Coordinates of C-alpha atoms in Angstrom, one line a residue:
Chain A
M1 CA 114.2 27.7 109.4
G2 CA 112.9 28.2 105.9
K3 CA 113.4 26.4 102.7
S4 CA 116.2 27.4 100.3
R5 CA 115.3 30.3 97.9
E6 CA 114.7 29.6 94.4
N7 CA 116.5 31.7 91.5
K8 CA 118.8 33.2 93.9
G9 CA 119.9 36.6 92.7
K10 CA 116.7 37.1 90.7
S11 CA 113.8 36.9 92.8
V12 CA 113.3 36.2 96.4
W13 CA 110.6 34.0 98.1
V14 CA 110.1 33.6 101.6
D15 CA 108.3 30.3 102.3
D16 CA 108.6 30.1 105.9
M17 CA 105.2 30.8 107.4
D18 CA 106.7 32.2 110.8
D19 CA 108.7 34.8 108.8
V20 CA 105.5 35.8 106.9
K21 CA 103.7 36.3 110.2
D22 CA 106.5 38.2 111.7
L23 CA 106.4 40.5 108.7
E24 CA 102.7 40.9 108.8
Y25 CA 102.7 41.7 112.5
F26 CA 105.7 44.1 111.8
D27 CA 103.6 45.7 109.2
S28 CA 100.5 46.4 111.2
E29 CA 102.7 47.4 114.1
L30 CA 104.6 49.9 111.8
E31 CA 101.2 51.3 110.5
S32 CA 99.9 51.9 113.9
I33 CA 103.2 53.5 114.9
L34 CA 103.0 55.8 111.9
Q35 CA 99.5 56.5 112.4
Q36 CA 100.5 58.9 115.1
Y37 CA 102.5 60.8 112.5
C38 CA 99.8 61.1 110.0
V39 CA 100.3 64.2 108.0
E40 CA 97.1 65.7 106.6
L41 CA 97.1 66.9 103.1
P42 CA 97.1 70.9 102.9
E43 CA 94.1 72.6 101.2
E44 CA 94.1 73.1 97.6
Q45 CA 94.4 77.0 97.9
R46 CA 97.5 76.5 100.2
I47 CA 99.0 74.4 97.6
N48 CA 98.5 76.9 94.8
T49 CA 99.7 79.8 97.1
T50 CA 103.1 77.6 97.7
I51 CA 103.5 77.3 93.9
D52 CA 102.8 80.9 93.2
V53 CA 105.3 82.0 95.9
L54 CA 108.0 79.6 94.5
R55 CA 107.3 80.3 90.8
Q56 CA 109.5 83.5 91.1
Y57 CA 112.4 81.2 91.8
V58 CA 112.0 78.9 88.8
P59 CA 114.6 79.5 86.1
D60 CA 113.5 79.5 82.5
I61 CA 114.0 76.0 81.2
S62 CA 116.1 76.3 78.2
E63 CA 119.4 75.1 76.8
N64 CA 119.9 78.3 74.9
P65 CA 119.4 81.6 76.9
R66 CA 120.1 83.7 73.8
E67 CA 117.3 81.8 72.0
V68 CA 115.0 82.6 74.8
S69 CA 116.1 86.2 74.8
M70 CA 115.4 86.4 71.2
M71 CA 112.0 84.8 71.5
S72 CA 111.2 87.1 74.3
Y73 CA 112.2 90.1 72.2
W74 CA 110.1 89.0 69.3
R75 CA 107.2 88.2 71.5
R76 CA 107.4 91.7 73.1
W77 CA 107.7 93.1 69.5
I78 CA 104.6 91.4 68.4
N79 CA 102.8 92.4 71.5
L80 CA 103.6 96.1 71.0
W81 CA 102.3 95.9 67.4
K82 CA 99.0 94.1 68.7
I83 CA 98.6 96.7 71.2
A84 CA 99.2 99.6 68.6
A85 CA 96.6 97.7 66.4
A86 CA 94.0 97.6 69.0
D87 CA 94.6 101.1 70.1
I88 CA 94.4 102.7 66.6
G89 CA 90.6 103.0 67.1
M90 CA 91.3 105.0 70.2
F91 CA 93.1 107.5 68.3
S92 CA 91.4 110.9 68.2
K93 CA 89.4 111.8 65.1
L94 CA 91.3 115.0 65.0
Y95 CA 94.6 113.1 64.3
W96 CA 93.2 111.2 61.4
I97 CA 91.6 114.3 59.8
S98 CA 94.9 116.3 60.3
C99 CA 96.8 113.5 58.5
L100 CA 94.2 113.6 55.7
I101 CA 94.4 117.3 55.2
L102 CA 98.0 117.4 55.4
F103 CA 98.4 114.6 52.6
G104 CA 95.8 116.4 50.5
A105 CA 97.4 119.4 50.6
G106 CA 100.8 117.8 50.1
V107 CA 99.8 116.1 47.1
W108 CA 97.9 119.2 45.7
M109 CA 100.9 121.4 46.2
G110 CA 103.5 118.9 44.9
V111 CA 101.5 118.4 41.7
T112 CA 100.6 122.1 41.2
V113 CA 103.7 124.0 42.3
Q114 CA 106.0 123.6 39.4
Q115 CA 109.3 124.7 41.2
M116 CA 111.0 122.7 43.8
P117 CA 108.5 119.9 44.7
A118 CA 111.1 118.7 47.1
I119 CA 110.2 121.8 49.5
V120 CA 106.6 120.5 49.7
V121 CA 107.7 117.0 51.0
I122 CA 110.3 118.6 53.2
L123 CA 107.7 120.9 55.0
F124 CA 105.0 118.2 55.2
S125 CA 106.9 115.1 56.2
P126 CA 107.4 115.8 59.9
L127 CA 104.0 117.3 60.6
P128 CA 101.8 114.0 60.9
F129 CA 104.4 112.8 63.5
V130 CA 104.3 116.1 65.4
I131 CA 100.4 116.1 65.7
G132 CA 100.6 112.3 66.6
L133 CA 102.8 113.0 69.6
I134 CA 99.5 114.5 71.2
E135 CA 98.1 111.1 70.9
V136 CA 101.1 109.3 72.4
F137 CA 101.0 111.8 75.5
K138 CA 97.3 112.1 75.7
G139 CA 97.2 109.8 79.0
R140 CA 99.6 112.1 80.7
E141 CA 98.0 115.3 79.6
Q142 CA 94.4 114.1 80.5
G143 CA 95.2 112.5 83.8
V144 CA 94.6 108.9 82.8
L145 CA 98.1 107.9 83.2
E146 CA 97.9 106.9 86.8
M147 CA 95.1 104.6 86.0
E148 CA 96.8 103.3 82.8
L149 CA 99.8 102.6 85.0
A150 CA 97.9 100.1 87.2
C151 CA 96.7 98.1 84.3
K152 CA 98.0 94.9 82.8
V153 CA 99.2 96.5 79.4
S154 CA 101.4 99.0 81.0
A155 CA 101.4 102.7 80.0
Q156 CA 105.0 102.4 78.8
E157 CA 103.8 99.6 76.2
L158 CA 101.0 101.7 75.4
M159 CA 103.0 104.9 74.7
L160 CA 105.7 103.0 72.7
S161 CA 103.1 101.3 70.6
R162 CA 101.6 104.6 69.8
L163 CA 104.8 106.0 69.1
L164 CA 105.7 103.2 66.7
F165 CA 102.2 103.6 65.2
I166 CA 102.8 107.4 64.3
V167 CA 106.2 106.9 63.1
M168 CA 105.0 104.1 60.9
N169 CA 102.0 106.3 59.7
S170 CA 104.3 109.2 58.9
L171 CA 106.7 107.0 57.0
I172 CA 103.8 105.5 54.9
L173 CA 102.3 109.0 54.2
N174 CA 105.5 110.5 53.3
T175 CA 106.4 107.5 51.0
C176 CA 102.9 107.9 49.3
L177 CA 103.3 111.4 48.8
S178 CA 106.6 111.1 47.2
G179 CA 105.4 108.2 45.1
L180 CA 102.4 110.2 43.9
M181 CA 104.6 113.2 43.1
F182 CA 107.0 110.9 41.3
L183 CA 104.2 109.2 39.0
V184 CA 102.4 112.6 38.3
R185 CA 105.4 114.6 37.5
G186 CA 107.7 112.2 36.1
D187 CA 110.7 114.7 36.3
I188 CA 111.9 113.7 39.8
S189 CA 113.6 110.8 41.2
F190 CA 111.5 108.8 43.8
W191 CA 114.5 107.9 45.9
G192 CA 116.0 111.4 45.6
L193 CA 112.7 112.7 46.8
T194 CA 112.5 110.1 49.8
W195 CA 116.1 110.9 50.8
T196 CA 115.1 114.6 50.7
W197 CA 112.4 114.3 53.3
F198 CA 113.9 111.6 55.6
T199 CA 116.5 113.9 56.9
P200 CA 114.2 116.8 58.0
F201 CA 111.5 114.3 59.2
I202 CA 114.0 112.3 61.6
I203 CA 115.4 115.8 63.0
V204 CA 112.2 117.2 63.6
A205 CA 110.8 113.9 65.0
S206 CA 113.5 113.3 67.5
S207 CA 113.6 117.1 68.7
S208 CA 109.9 117.2 68.9
L209 CA 109.9 114.0 71.1
W210 CA 112.6 115.5 73.3
L211 CA 110.5 118.6 73.7
A212 CA 107.1 116.8 74.3
M213 CA 108.9 114.7 77.2
R214 CA 109.6 117.9 79.0
I215 CA 106.7 120.2 78.7
R216 CA 103.1 119.8 77.9
C217 CA 102.7 118.0 74.7
T218 CA 100.0 120.4 73.0
V219 CA 102.4 123.2 73.8
S220 CA 105.4 121.3 72.5
S221 CA 103.7 120.4 69.3
M222 CA 102.5 124.1 68.6
V223 CA 106.0 125.3 69.3
T224 CA 107.4 122.5 67.0
I225 CA 105.0 123.4 64.1
S226 CA 105.4 127.2 64.5
I227 CA 109.2 126.8 64.2
W228 CA 109.0 124.4 61.4
M229 CA 106.6 126.7 59.4
A230 CA 109.1 129.6 60.1
V231 CA 111.9 127.4 58.7
G232 CA 109.5 126.6 55.7
M233 CA 109.0 130.3 55.1
I234 CA 112.8 130.9 55.1
L235 CA 113.4 128.1 52.5
L236 CA 110.6 129.4 50.3
T237 CA 112.0 132.8 50.3
R238 CA 115.7 131.7 50.0
P239 CA 115.8 128.8 47.5
D240 CA 119.5 129.0 47.5
M241 CA 119.8 127.7 51.0
L242 CA 117.6 124.6 50.2
T243 CA 120.0 124.0 47.0
R244 CA 122.8 124.2 49.5
M245 CA 121.4 121.8 51.9
M246 CA 120.7 119.4 49.3
D247 CA 123.9 119.5 47.8
L248 CA 125.5 118.4 51.2
H249 CA 128.1 115.6 50.8
I250 CA 126.2 112.2 51.3
L251 CA 128.4 111.2 54.1
I252 CA 127.5 114.4 56.1
T253 CA 123.8 113.5 55.5
I254 CA 124.1 110.1 56.5
L255 CA 125.9 111.2 59.6
V256 CA 123.1 113.7 60.4
N257 CA 120.5 111.1 59.9
A258 CA 122.2 108.5 62.0
V259 CA 122.6 111.0 64.9
A260 CA 119.0 111.9 64.5
V261 CA 117.7 108.2 64.6
Y262 CA 120.0 107.6 67.5
L263 CA 118.3 110.6 69.3
L264 CA 114.8 109.3 68.4
F265 CA 115.6 105.9 69.8
R266 CA 117.3 107.3 72.9
Q267 CA 114.1 109.5 73.6
G268 CA 112.0 106.4 73.1
W269 CA 114.0 104.5 75.6
K270 CA 113.8 107.4 78.1
L271 CA 110.1 107.3 77.5
L272 CA 110.0 103.9 78.5
R273 CA 112.0 104.4 81.8
N274 CA 110.3 107.5 82.7
H275 CA 106.9 106.0 82.5
T276 CA 107.3 102.8 84.4
F277 CA 106.6 104.4 87.8
I278 CA 105.0 107.7 88.4
A279 CA 107.8 109.0 90.6
E280 CA 110.1 109.4 87.8
G281 CA 108.1 112.5 86.7
S282 CA 105.5 111.0 84.3
L283 CA 102.7 112.8 86.0
S284 CA 103.9 116.4 86.1
Y285 CA 106.4 116.8 83.4
G286 CA 109.3 116.1 85.7
A287 CA 108.2 118.4 88.4
N288 CA 109.2 118.2 92.0
D289 CA 108.6 114.6 93.5
S290 CA 106.9 116.1 96.4
E291 CA 103.8 116.8 94.6
Y292 CA 103.1 113.1 94.5
F293 CA 101.5 112.6 97.8
Chain B
M1 CA 94.2 86.0 100.2
E2 CA 96.7 88.2 102.1
L3 CA 98.4 91.4 101.4
T4 CA 101.4 92.0 103.5
I5 CA 102.9 95.4 103.9
Q6 CA 106.4 95.3 105.4
N7 CA 108.1 98.2 106.6
I8 CA 107.2 100.4 103.7
S9 CA 108.9 103.8 103.4
K10 CA 108.8 106.5 100.7
Q11 CA 110.9 109.4 100.8
F12 CA 110.7 112.5 98.4
K13 CA 114.0 114.2 98.7
E14 CA 113.7 115.7 102.2
L15 CA 110.2 114.6 102.8
V16 CA 109.2 111.2 104.2
A17 CA 105.8 110.6 103.0
V18 CA 105.4 107.1 104.6
N19 CA 107.5 105.9 107.2
Q20 CA 108.0 102.3 108.1
F21 CA 104.4 101.2 107.4
T22 CA 103.6 97.7 108.3
A23 CA 100.3 95.9 108.1
E24 CA 98.5 92.7 107.2
L25 CA 95.4 92.6 105.2
S26 CA 93.1 89.8 104.4
C27 CA 89.6 89.6 102.6
G28 CA 87.4 92.4 103.6
V29 CA 87.1 96.3 103.7
Y30 CA 89.8 98.2 105.2
G31 CA 89.4 101.9 105.8
L32 CA 92.6 104.0 105.6
L33 CA 91.8 107.2 107.6
G34 CA 94.0 110.2 108.1
P35 CA 94.3 113.9 107.6
N36 CA 95.5 115.4 104.4
G37 CA 99.2 115.0 103.9
A38 CA 99.2 112.0 106.0
G39 CA 100.7 109.9 103.2
K40 CA 97.6 107.8 102.3
T41 CA 97.8 108.5 98.7
T42 CA 101.5 107.7 98.5
L43 CA 101.0 104.4 100.3
L44 CA 98.1 103.6 98.0
R45 CA 100.3 104.3 94.9
M46 CA 102.8 101.9 96.3
L47 CA 100.2 99.3 96.8
A48 CA 99.0 99.7 93.2
D49 CA 102.6 99.3 92.1
I50 CA 102.8 102.6 90.2
L51 CA 105.1 104.2 92.8
R52 CA 108.5 102.6 93.8
P53 CA 108.9 102.4 97.6
T54 CA 112.3 103.8 99.0
S55 CA 112.4 100.6 101.2
G56 CA 110.2 97.8 102.3
I57 CA 108.3 95.1 100.5
I58 CA 104.6 94.5 99.7
R59 CA 103.6 90.8 99.2
L60 CA 100.4 89.2 98.1
N61 CA 100.2 85.7 99.1
G62 CA 103.8 85.8 100.1
Q63 CA 105.0 87.0 96.8
D64 CA 106.6 90.3 96.2
I65 CA 104.4 92.3 94.0
R66 CA 107.2 93.7 92.0
T67 CA 108.3 90.3 90.9
M68 CA 104.6 89.4 90.2
E69 CA 104.2 92.4 87.7
E70 CA 101.5 91.4 85.4
R71 CA 99.9 88.7 87.5
Y72 CA 99.7 91.5 90.3
R73 CA 98.1 93.9 87.8
D74 CA 95.6 91.2 86.8
V75 CA 94.1 91.0 90.2
L76 CA 94.4 94.7 90.9
G77 CA 91.5 97.3 90.7
Y78 CA 92.7 101.1 91.4
L79 CA 91.0 104.3 91.5
P80 CA 93.4 107.2 91.9
Q81 CA 92.4 110.3 93.8
Q82 CA 92.1 112.4 90.7
F83 CA 90.1 110.5 88.1
G84 CA 91.3 111.5 84.6
Y85 CA 89.5 110.6 81.5
Y86 CA 89.4 111.2 77.7
R87 CA 87.0 114.0 76.9
Q88 CA 86.1 112.8 73.5
F89 CA 85.1 109.2 74.7
T90 CA 81.8 108.0 76.0
G91 CA 81.5 106.2 79.3
R92 CA 81.1 103.0 77.4
Q93 CA 84.1 103.6 75.1
F94 CA 86.3 104.7 78.2
L95 CA 85.5 101.5 80.0
M96 CA 86.0 99.4 76.8
Y97 CA 89.4 101.1 76.5
I98 CA 90.3 100.3 80.1
A99 CA 89.2 96.7 79.7
A100 CA 91.4 96.5 76.7
L101 CA 94.4 97.7 78.8
K102 CA 93.5 95.3 81.6
G103 CA 93.9 92.3 79.1
L104 CA 90.0 91.3 78.8
E105 CA 88.8 89.8 75.5
K106 CA 86.4 92.0 73.4
R107 CA 83.4 89.9 73.9
A108 CA 84.0 89.4 77.7
A109 CA 85.1 93.1 78.0
A110 CA 81.6 94.1 76.5
T111 CA 79.6 91.9 78.9
K112 CA 81.7 93.1 81.8
V113 CA 81.4 96.7 80.8
E114 CA 77.6 96.5 80.6
E115 CA 77.4 94.7 83.9
V116 CA 79.7 97.2 85.8
L117 CA 77.7 100.2 84.2
Q118 CA 74.6 98.8 85.6
L119 CA 76.3 98.2 89.1
V120 CA 77.2 101.9 89.4
G121 CA 74.0 103.1 87.8
L122 CA 75.3 104.5 84.7
G123 CA 73.7 102.3 82.1
Y124 CA 71.3 105.0 80.9
E125 CA 74.2 107.3 80.2
A126 CA 76.9 104.9 78.8
D127 CA 76.8 106.4 75.5
S128 CA 77.1 110.0 76.3
K129 CA 80.3 111.9 76.2
I130 CA 82.2 111.8 79.4
K131 CA 82.7 115.6 79.2
S132 CA 78.9 115.9 79.8
Y133 CA 78.9 113.9 82.9
S134 CA 78.5 115.4 86.4
G135 CA 81.2 115.2 89.0
G136 CA 79.5 112.3 90.6
M137 CA 78.9 110.3 87.4
R138 CA 82.6 110.7 86.5
Q139 CA 83.4 109.5 89.9
R140 CA 81.0 106.3 89.4
L141 CA 82.7 105.8 86.1
G142 CA 86.2 105.7 87.9
I143 CA 84.6 103.1 90.3
A144 CA 83.3 101.1 87.4
Q145 CA 86.7 100.9 85.7
A146 CA 88.3 99.8 88.9
L147 CA 85.8 96.6 89.0
L148 CA 86.3 95.8 85.4
N149 CA 88.7 92.8 86.0
D150 CA 86.9 91.5 88.9
P151 CA 90.0 92.4 91.0
K152 CA 91.0 90.5 94.2
V153 CA 92.8 93.6 95.5
L154 CA 90.7 96.9 95.1
I155 CA 92.5 100.1 96.1
L156 CA 90.3 103.1 96.2
D157 CA 91.6 106.6 96.9
E158 CA 88.8 108.9 98.0
P159 CA 86.3 107.1 96.0
T160 CA 83.2 109.0 97.5
A161 CA 84.6 112.5 96.7
G162 CA 81.7 114.2 94.8
L163 CA 79.2 111.6 95.3
D164 CA 75.7 112.6 96.7
P165 CA 74.3 110.8 99.8
T166 CA 72.3 108.2 97.6
E167 CA 75.4 107.6 95.6
R168 CA 77.4 107.1 98.7
I169 CA 75.1 104.6 100.1
R170 CA 74.8 102.6 96.8
F171 CA 78.7 102.7 96.6
R172 CA 79.0 101.4 100.2
N173 CA 76.5 98.6 99.8
I174 CA 78.6 97.6 96.4
L175 CA 81.6 97.5 98.4
S176 CA 80.0 95.4 101.3
E177 CA 78.8 92.9 98.7
M178 CA 82.2 92.5 97.1
S179 CA 84.2 92.3 100.2
A180 CA 83.6 88.5 100.9
N181 CA 86.5 87.3 98.8
R182 CA 88.5 90.5 98.2
I183 CA 90.8 92.8 100.0
I184 CA 89.5 96.4 99.7
L185 CA 91.4 99.4 100.9
L186 CA 89.5 102.5 101.1
S187 CA 91.2 105.7 101.6
T188 CA 89.2 108.8 102.9
H189 CA 88.7 111.5 105.3
I190 CA 85.0 111.2 105.1
V191 CA 84.5 109.2 108.2
S192 CA 81.1 107.9 107.7
D193 CA 82.1 106.0 104.7
I194 CA 84.4 103.9 106.7
E195 CA 82.0 103.6 109.7
Y196 CA 79.6 101.4 107.9
V197 CA 81.6 99.1 105.8
A198 CA 85.1 98.8 107.2
K199 CA 86.3 95.6 109.0
D200 CA 89.3 97.1 110.2
V201 CA 90.5 100.9 110.4
L202 CA 94.1 101.9 109.7
L203 CA 94.8 105.2 111.3
M204 CA 97.6 107.2 109.4
K205 CA 99.5 110.2 110.4
Q206 CA 102.5 112.0 109.0
G207 CA 103.5 108.8 107.1
Y208 CA 103.1 106.5 110.2
L209 CA 100.6 103.9 110.9
L210 CA 99.1 105.0 114.2
K211 CA 96.8 102.1 114.8
Q212 CA 95.3 99.2 113.1
D213 CA 92.4 97.6 114.7
R214 CA 88.6 96.7 114.5
L215 CA 86.4 99.9 114.7
V216 CA 84.8 98.6 117.9
S217 CA 88.1 98.0 119.6
L218 CA 89.2 101.7 118.6
L219 CA 86.0 103.1 120.0
K220 CA 86.4 101.2 123.1
E221 CA 89.3 103.5 124.0
L222 CA 87.0 106.4 123.9
K223 CA 84.6 105.0 126.5
E224 CA 83.7 107.9 129.0
S225 CA 85.6 110.4 126.9
V226 CA 82.7 111.8 124.6
W227 CA 80.1 114.1 126.3
K228 CA 77.1 115.9 125.3
V229 CA 75.9 118.9 127.2
T230 CA 73.5 121.7 126.7
V231 CA 74.8 125.2 127.5
D232 CA 74.1 129.0 126.9
E233 CA 75.6 130.8 124.0
N234 CA 77.9 132.7 126.3
Q235 CA 79.4 129.4 127.7
L236 CA 80.6 128.3 124.3
P237 CA 83.8 130.3 123.8
V238 CA 85.1 128.9 127.3
L239 CA 84.3 125.4 126.2
K240 CA 85.8 125.7 122.9
Q241 CA 89.0 127.1 124.7
R242 CA 89.3 124.3 127.1
Y243 CA 88.1 121.3 125.1
K244 CA 88.0 119.6 121.7
I245 CA 84.5 120.2 120.3
V246 CA 83.1 117.6 118.1
N247 CA 79.9 119.2 117.2
I248 CA 77.7 122.2 118.0
L249 CA 74.0 122.1 117.5
R250 CA 71.9 125.2 118.3
R251 CA 68.3 124.3 119.7
D252 CA 65.4 126.4 121.2
S253 CA 66.7 125.1 124.7
G254 CA 70.3 126.2 124.2
V255 CA 73.5 125.1 122.5
E256 CA 74.0 121.3 122.4
V257 CA 77.8 120.6 122.5
R258 CA 79.5 117.3 121.9
I259 CA 82.9 117.3 123.8
L260 CA 85.8 115.2 123.6
S261 CA 87.4 115.0 127.0
P262 CA 88.9 112.2 129.3
D263 CA 87.2 114.1 132.3
K264 CA 83.7 115.2 132.7
P265 CA 83.6 118.7 131.4
L266 CA 80.7 120.0 133.2
L267 CA 78.5 118.6 136.0
T268 CA 75.5 118.5 133.6
A269 CA 77.5 116.6 130.8
Q270 CA 76.3 113.2 129.9
P271 CA 78.4 110.6 128.5
V272 CA 77.6 109.4 125.0
T273 CA 78.5 106.5 122.7
A274 CA 81.7 107.4 120.9
G275 CA 81.8 107.2 117.0
L276 CA 84.3 107.3 114.4
E277 CA 84.2 111.2 114.1
D278 CA 85.2 111.4 117.7
L279 CA 88.0 108.9 117.0
Y280 CA 89.2 111.0 114.1
L281 CA 89.2 114.3 116.3
H282 CA 90.9 112.3 119.0
Y283 CA 93.7 111.3 116.9
F284 CA 94.0 113.9 114.3
N285 CA 92.5 117.0 116.1
E286 CA 91.2 118.3 112.9
E287 CA 87.7 119.5 111.6
I288 CA 85.6 116.6 110.5
I289 CA 84.1 116.3 107.1
R290 CA 80.8 114.4 107.3

């Protein structure tokens, strides 16, 4: 038969011509047999479709799921701010004008009214937020929400980004107002003034958001502003009440603030849940579902 | 591209708005036809992924649209029945706003906005406030926003409501041109909209899918069932009592009546070719809106 094989164990050489012919024959025979089972390549589109279908089952490649979760959290957070930044231009002129007027009036009153500058910041602090809520809910109020829900940037992201923006804008305006009063007057503490407006701001913000999610926002804003003005009148005529409120124990104030912040976050979370799908009452302020068809 | 609706149901408390609806849609225009309260809008909202079905599943190319999320919205164009708008916006601003929500880059959005404005014939009024638009113009703006992301799945709920005949014809032509590589689902009870453009017709009643077929096949069912006859005015009440009347036309020679009946209603009655209006009346037994 054949010659001995060189370098046994490393490489194998078949020198026998008969063996080679047999192998060639076998190869060609095998090829002709396999030809019957020739599988055509699927079209490009079908391959892509299969990949798309299977994509949902592909797990996130990561050794640290917590890291992924944090990254996703930050990405979403950054994304929200990006949406907010892009959306600022879409805010109504009325909102900006109202904010400017309120700020101007706040500065003027804070500087000129000699007694109790705190009452000025207390009264003005929640108003930009309350007016801003009209912008947050304008999609729902003007019947655009259904269209917004069907877009890539969801309505919930849009509303949350607007909410974040009006909170930030209110905080900046109020801080600036306190800062200006501190600089001009010199007889008041900046941090004391900031602490003074933060509590009513957060309480009114959370309760006005709660109300806006239940009734038409323009109405809820008007109601909140009216109530707040009435409270302001009481405080102006009864300065002793304000003094008593400001003398509350720091722990009580912290507790009240914590509850109000919690309620604000809770309302924000509810806002997200309620506006994922229209069935949850986002189109008609929680009215009966049967209206939706 | 294939959109599969599999046993979709939607229940609102006691009311079942959509019941075990199953259909398969591929590229082309589909007409969803049904009377008011048939569940068309609910079905379309589920297809637009803005209403959660009580049961069933919707798949695009085999993939559940709920797991697709953004990727589904990326290929979706939706015009709701009630088109809302921001009053202080101009047409162009509104479209730019929706384009931003659809994730289009600013420069690409500006080009696309201009393109769709021209397509729906709103180019000349693009910079006017929407509140100054007529009903038809607003509807055209609604159609334009649905086309912004060049959608592969286009869902239109009563898109021709408020459009004048010229605008409706223009709209139908736009749909026909676009239908080659997209799934277009058009809900209406204006039958003539569907008659000219729809590849398939889906008949819906009380939440159920009654039929899905080619228009020609559906009309074949009504062969020898639609009649035209001219009668005297005094014969009309009797005919109205006995048969489904599709149309009444008063002429000098008498009253020409179009009747839907499996049997020949009068000796002088002549069979005529059935249309979609006859089909609508046959299935839904309601007055037709032309």
